[in-house]
Coordinates of C-alpha atoms in Angstrom, one line a residue:
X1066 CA 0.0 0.0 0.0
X1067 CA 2.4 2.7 -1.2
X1068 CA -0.1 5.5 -2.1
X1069 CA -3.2 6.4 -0.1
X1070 CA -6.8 5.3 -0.8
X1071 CA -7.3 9.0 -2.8
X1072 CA -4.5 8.0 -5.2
X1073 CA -4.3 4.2 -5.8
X1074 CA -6.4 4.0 -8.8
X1075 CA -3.5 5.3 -10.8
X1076 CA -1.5 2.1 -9.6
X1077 CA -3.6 0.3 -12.2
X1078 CA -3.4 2.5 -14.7
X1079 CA -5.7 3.8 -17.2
X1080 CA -7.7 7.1 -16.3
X1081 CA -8.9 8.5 -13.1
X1082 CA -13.0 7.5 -13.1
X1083 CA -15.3 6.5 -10.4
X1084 CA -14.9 2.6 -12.1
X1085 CA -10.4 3.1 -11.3
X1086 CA -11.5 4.5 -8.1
X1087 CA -13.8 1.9 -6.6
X1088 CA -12.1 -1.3 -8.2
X1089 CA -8.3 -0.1 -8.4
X1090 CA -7.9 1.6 -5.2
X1091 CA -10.5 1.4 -2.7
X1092 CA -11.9 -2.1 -3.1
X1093 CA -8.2 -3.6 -3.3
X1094 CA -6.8 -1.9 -0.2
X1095 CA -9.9 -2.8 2.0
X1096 CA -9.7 -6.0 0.7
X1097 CA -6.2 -6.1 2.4
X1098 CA -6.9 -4.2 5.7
X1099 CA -10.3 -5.9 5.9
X1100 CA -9.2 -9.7 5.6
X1101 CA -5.9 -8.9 7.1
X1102 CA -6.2 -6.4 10.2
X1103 CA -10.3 -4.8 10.8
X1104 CA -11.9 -8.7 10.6
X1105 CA -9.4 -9.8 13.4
X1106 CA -10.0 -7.0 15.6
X1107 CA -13.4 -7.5 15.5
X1108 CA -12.8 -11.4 16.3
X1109 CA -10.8 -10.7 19.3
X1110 CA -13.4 -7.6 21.0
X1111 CA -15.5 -10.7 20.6
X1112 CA -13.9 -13.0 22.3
X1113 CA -13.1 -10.6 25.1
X1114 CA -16.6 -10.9 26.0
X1115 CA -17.9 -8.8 23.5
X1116 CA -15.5 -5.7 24.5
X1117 CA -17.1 -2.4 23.5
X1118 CA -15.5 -1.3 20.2
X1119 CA -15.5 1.7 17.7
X1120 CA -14.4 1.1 14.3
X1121 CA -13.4 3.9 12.2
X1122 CA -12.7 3.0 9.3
X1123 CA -12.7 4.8 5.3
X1124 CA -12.3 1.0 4.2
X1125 CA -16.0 -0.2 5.4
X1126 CA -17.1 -2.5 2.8
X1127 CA -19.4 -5.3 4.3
X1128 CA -19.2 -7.6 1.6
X1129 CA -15.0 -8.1 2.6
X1130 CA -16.2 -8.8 6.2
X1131 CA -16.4 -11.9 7.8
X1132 CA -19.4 -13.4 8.4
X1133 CA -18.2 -14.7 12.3
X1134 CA -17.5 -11.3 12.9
X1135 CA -20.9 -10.3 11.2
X1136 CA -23.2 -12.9 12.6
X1137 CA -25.0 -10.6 15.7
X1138 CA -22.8 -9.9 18.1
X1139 CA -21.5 -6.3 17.0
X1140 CA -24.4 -4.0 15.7
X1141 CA -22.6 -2.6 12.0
X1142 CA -23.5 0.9 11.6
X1143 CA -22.4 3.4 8.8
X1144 CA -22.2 7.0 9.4
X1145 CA -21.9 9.2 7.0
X1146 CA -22.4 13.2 5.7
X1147 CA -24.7 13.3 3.0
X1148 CA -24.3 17.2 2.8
X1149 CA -21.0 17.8 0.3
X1150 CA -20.2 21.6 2.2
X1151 CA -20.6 20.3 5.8
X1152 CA -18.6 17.4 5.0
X1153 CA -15.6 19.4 3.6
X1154 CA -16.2 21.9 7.0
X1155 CA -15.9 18.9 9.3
X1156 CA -12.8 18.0 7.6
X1157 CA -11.1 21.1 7.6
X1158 CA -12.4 20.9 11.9
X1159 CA -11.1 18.1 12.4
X1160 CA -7.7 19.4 13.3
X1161 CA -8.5 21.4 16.3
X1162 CA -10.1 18.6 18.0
X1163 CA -8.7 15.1 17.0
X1164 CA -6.1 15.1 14.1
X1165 CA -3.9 17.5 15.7
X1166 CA -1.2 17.0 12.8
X1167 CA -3.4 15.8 10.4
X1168 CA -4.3 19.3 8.2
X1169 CA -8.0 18.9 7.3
X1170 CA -7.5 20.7 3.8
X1171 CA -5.3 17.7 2.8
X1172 CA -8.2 15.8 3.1
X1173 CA -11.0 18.5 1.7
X1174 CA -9.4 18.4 -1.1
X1175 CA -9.8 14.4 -1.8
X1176 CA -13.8 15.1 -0.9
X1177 CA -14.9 14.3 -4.5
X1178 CA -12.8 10.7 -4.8
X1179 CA -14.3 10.4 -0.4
X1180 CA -17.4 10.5 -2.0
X1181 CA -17.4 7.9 -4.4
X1182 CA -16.4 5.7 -1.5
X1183 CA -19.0 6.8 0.6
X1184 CA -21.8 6.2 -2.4
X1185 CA -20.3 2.7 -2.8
X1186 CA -20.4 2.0 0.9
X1187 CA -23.9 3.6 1.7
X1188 CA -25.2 1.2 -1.4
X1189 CA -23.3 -2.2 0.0
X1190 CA -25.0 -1.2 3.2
X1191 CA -28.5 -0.8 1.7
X1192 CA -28.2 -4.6 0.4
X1193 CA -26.9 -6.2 3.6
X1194 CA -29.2 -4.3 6.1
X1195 CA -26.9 -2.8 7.3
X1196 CA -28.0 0.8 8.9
X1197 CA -26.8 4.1 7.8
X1198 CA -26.6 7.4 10.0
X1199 CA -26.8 10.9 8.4
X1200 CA -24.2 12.6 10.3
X1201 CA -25.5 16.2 9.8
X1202 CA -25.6 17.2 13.4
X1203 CA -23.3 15.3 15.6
X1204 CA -25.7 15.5 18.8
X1205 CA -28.7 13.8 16.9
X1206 CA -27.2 11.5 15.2
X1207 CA -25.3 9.8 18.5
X1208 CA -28.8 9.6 20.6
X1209 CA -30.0 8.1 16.9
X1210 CA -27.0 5.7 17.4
X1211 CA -27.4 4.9 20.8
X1212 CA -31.1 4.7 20.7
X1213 CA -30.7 1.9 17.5
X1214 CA -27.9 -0.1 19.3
X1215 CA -29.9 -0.4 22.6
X1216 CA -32.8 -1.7 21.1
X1217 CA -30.7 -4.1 19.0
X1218 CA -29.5 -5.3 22.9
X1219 CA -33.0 -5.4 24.4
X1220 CA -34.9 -6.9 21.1
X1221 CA -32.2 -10.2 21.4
X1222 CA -31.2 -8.9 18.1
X1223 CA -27.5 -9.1 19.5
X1224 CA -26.1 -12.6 20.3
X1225 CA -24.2 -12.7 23.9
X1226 CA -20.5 -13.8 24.8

C-alpha cells in the first residue's frame, strides 16, 4: 500500500473515473486491511466478551467482512455526511479537535474521490441491512445511534459472549 486510498487507482493504470476508483484503489486496499487487520480485531473484542469497540474506518465495505464477525454480536453501523459543504467543513475541523497533525485541507481536497467511497459503501450497506446514519448534526445523530444499538440489545437482536 504505497499511495493512499485517494490516489491508488492510478496504480492500475488507465484514467482517473469513479470505475479506477472503486475497483483499483479502494476495493483492493480494503480488501487487504479488511481480511488482514479490521476482521481480526473485531474477532478478538469478541472473544473478550464482547469488549465495546469503535471502528473507524474509510475502508467499510461489508461484503470483505467476515461473516463470524458479522453474525450478531456487533451491531454494524455506517455514518456518513450526505451534505458535500458540511462534509468538507468537518474535515477542515477536524484538526482542532482530534487530528492535531493531520491538516483537514489535505483531506478537503480528496472530498470528491471520499465521495465515491461513501456512495459505494452507503449502497453495499443498503443490500446487507446494514444501517446508515446521516451525520449532519453530531448530537442527533449519536442519541440516533445509541437509541438503534440499545434496542438491537434489548430486542435479542445481538447474540451474547
Amino acid at each position: 500500500m504505497s499511495k493512499s486510498v485517494y490516489e491508488a487507482w492510478s496504480l492500475f493504470g488507465g484514467e482517473e473515473s469513479e470505475q479506477s476508483i472503486l475497483r483499483g484503489g479502494y476495493l483492493e486496499q480494503g480488501r487487504i486491511l479488511n481480511t488482514g487487520g479490521i476482521n481480526q480485531v473485531l474477532r478478538r473484542a469478541i472473544s473478550n466478551g464482547g469488549e465495546p469497540l469503535v471502528v473507524e474506518t474509510l475502508h467499510f465495505i461489508p461484503s470483505q467482512l467476515e461473516a463470524d464477525v458479522m453474525a450478531g454480536v456487533i451491531p454494524p453501523l455506517y455514518l456518513y455526511i450526505s451534505d458535500e459543504r458540511v462534509n468538507a467543513e468537518r474535515l477542515l475541523e477536524r484538526e482542532k479537535y482530534t487530528h492535531f497533525s493531520s491538516p483537514g485541507h489535505r483531506l478537503a481536497r480528496q472530498l470528491p474521490r471520499y465521495r465515491v467511497m461513501m456512495r459505494y459503501s452507503l449502497e453495499e450497506c443498503g443490500r446487507m441491512g446494514i444501517r446508515a446514519f446521516d451525520n449532519l448534526d453530531y448530537w442527533r445523530t449519536r442519541a440516533e445511534v445509541l437509541r438503534y444499538v440499545n434496542e438491537m440489545a434489548r430486542s435479542g437482536r445481538l447474540e451474547a459472549h
